């Protein structure tokens, strides 16, 4: 995807937050309220 102009950012953490969506390629999570941005 990066080769086609889509930015890719990998973030790793032990406290992801609330999982909103997940598939084989991606995870979308809403951080916990006490998670610093």
Short mmCIF file of N, CA and C in Angstrom, two decimals:
data_model
loop_
_atom_site.label_atom_id
_atom_site.label_comp_id
_atom_site.label_asym_id
_atom_site.label_seq_id
_atom_site.Cartn_x
_atom_site.Cartn_y
_atom_site.Cartn_z
N UNK A 1 0.82 -1.18 0.00
CA UNK A 1 0.00 0.00 0.00
C UNK A 1 0.86 1.25 0.00
N UNK A 2 1.97 1.20 0.72
CA UNK A 2 2.84 2.36 0.77
C UNK A 2 3.37 2.72 -0.62
N UNK A 3 3.63 1.71 -1.43
CA UNK A 3 4.12 1.94 -2.79
C UNK A 3 3.10 2.68 -3.65
N UNK A 4 1.82 2.60 -3.26
CA UNK A 4 0.75 3.26 -4.01
C UNK A 4 0.33 4.58 -3.39
N UNK A 5 1.13 5.11 -2.46
CA UNK A 5 0.86 6.42 -1.91
C UNK A 5 0.03 6.45 -0.64
N UNK A 6 -0.28 5.28 -0.07
CA UNK A 6 -1.04 5.24 1.17
C UNK A 6 -0.07 5.20 2.35
N UNK A 7 -0.19 6.13 3.27
CA UNK A 7 0.73 6.11 4.42
C UNK A 7 0.44 4.92 5.33
N UNK A 8 1.49 4.31 5.82
CA UNK A 8 1.38 3.17 6.72
C UNK A 8 2.05 3.55 8.04
N UNK A 9 1.36 3.32 9.13
CA UNK A 9 1.92 3.59 10.45
C UNK A 9 1.61 2.41 11.35
N UNK A 10 2.64 1.84 11.94
CA UNK A 10 2.46 0.71 12.84
C UNK A 10 2.68 1.20 14.26
N UNK A 11 1.70 0.97 15.10
CA UNK A 11 1.77 1.36 16.50
C UNK A 11 1.59 0.11 17.34
N UNK A 12 2.50 -0.13 18.25
CA UNK A 12 2.41 -1.30 19.11
C UNK A 12 2.26 -0.84 20.56
N UNK A 13 1.35 -1.48 21.26
CA UNK A 13 1.11 -1.16 22.65
C UNK A 13 0.46 -2.35 23.34
N UNK A 14 0.61 -2.42 24.63
CA UNK A 14 -0.05 -3.49 25.40
C UNK A 14 -1.48 -3.12 25.73
N UNK A 15 -1.78 -1.82 25.84
CA UNK A 15 -3.14 -1.36 26.17
C UNK A 15 -3.72 -0.67 24.95
N UNK A 16 -4.31 -1.42 24.09
CA UNK A 16 -4.83 -0.89 22.82
C UNK A 16 -6.01 0.03 23.05
N UNK A 17 -6.93 -0.37 23.87
CA UNK A 17 -8.18 0.36 24.07
C UNK A 17 -9.33 -0.55 23.69
N UNK A 18 -10.45 0.06 23.35
CA UNK A 18 -11.63 -0.70 22.96
C UNK A 18 -11.55 -1.01 21.46
N UNK A 19 -11.55 -2.29 21.11
CA UNK A 19 -11.50 -2.69 19.71
C UNK A 19 -12.83 -2.36 19.05
N UNK A 20 -12.78 -1.51 18.03
CA UNK A 20 -13.98 -1.10 17.30
C UNK A 20 -14.17 -1.96 16.07
N UNK A 21 -13.05 -2.31 15.40
CA UNK A 21 -13.09 -3.11 14.18
C UNK A 21 -11.79 -3.87 14.07
N UNK A 22 -11.86 -5.09 13.54
CA UNK A 22 -10.66 -5.89 13.36
C UNK A 22 -10.86 -6.84 12.19
N UNK A 23 -9.85 -6.94 11.31
CA UNK A 23 -9.84 -7.96 10.28
C UNK A 23 -8.41 -8.47 10.14
N UNK A 24 -8.11 -9.21 9.08
CA UNK A 24 -6.77 -9.79 8.93
C UNK A 24 -5.68 -8.76 8.66
N UNK A 25 -6.05 -7.57 8.25
CA UNK A 25 -5.07 -6.56 7.86
C UNK A 25 -4.95 -5.39 8.83
N UNK A 26 -5.96 -5.16 9.65
CA UNK A 26 -5.97 -3.93 10.45
C UNK A 26 -6.80 -4.08 11.72
N UNK A 27 -6.54 -3.18 12.64
CA UNK A 27 -7.31 -3.07 13.87
C UNK A 27 -7.62 -1.60 14.08
N UNK A 28 -8.86 -1.30 14.39
CA UNK A 28 -9.25 0.06 14.75
C UNK A 28 -9.67 0.02 16.20
N UNK A 29 -9.06 0.87 17.02
CA UNK A 29 -9.37 0.88 18.45
C UNK A 29 -9.57 2.30 18.94
N UNK A 30 -10.49 2.45 19.88
CA UNK A 30 -10.67 3.73 20.55
C UNK A 30 -9.89 3.65 21.85
N UNK A 31 -8.96 4.58 22.08
CA UNK A 31 -8.13 4.49 23.28
C UNK A 31 -8.95 4.63 24.56
N UNK A 32 -8.45 4.02 25.62
CA UNK A 32 -9.06 4.22 26.93
C UNK A 32 -8.95 5.70 27.29
N UNK A 33 -9.84 6.20 28.13
CA UNK A 33 -9.86 7.63 28.45
C UNK A 33 -8.58 8.10 29.16
N UNK A 34 -7.87 7.19 29.83
CA UNK A 34 -6.64 7.59 30.52
C UNK A 34 -5.38 7.37 29.68
N UNK A 35 -5.53 7.05 28.40
CA UNK A 35 -4.39 6.83 27.51
C UNK A 35 -3.90 8.17 26.97
N UNK A 36 -2.61 8.51 27.18
CA UNK A 36 -2.10 9.76 26.61
C UNK A 36 -2.02 9.66 25.09
N UNK A 37 -2.27 10.78 24.44
CA UNK A 37 -2.26 10.80 22.97
C UNK A 37 -0.89 11.18 22.47
#
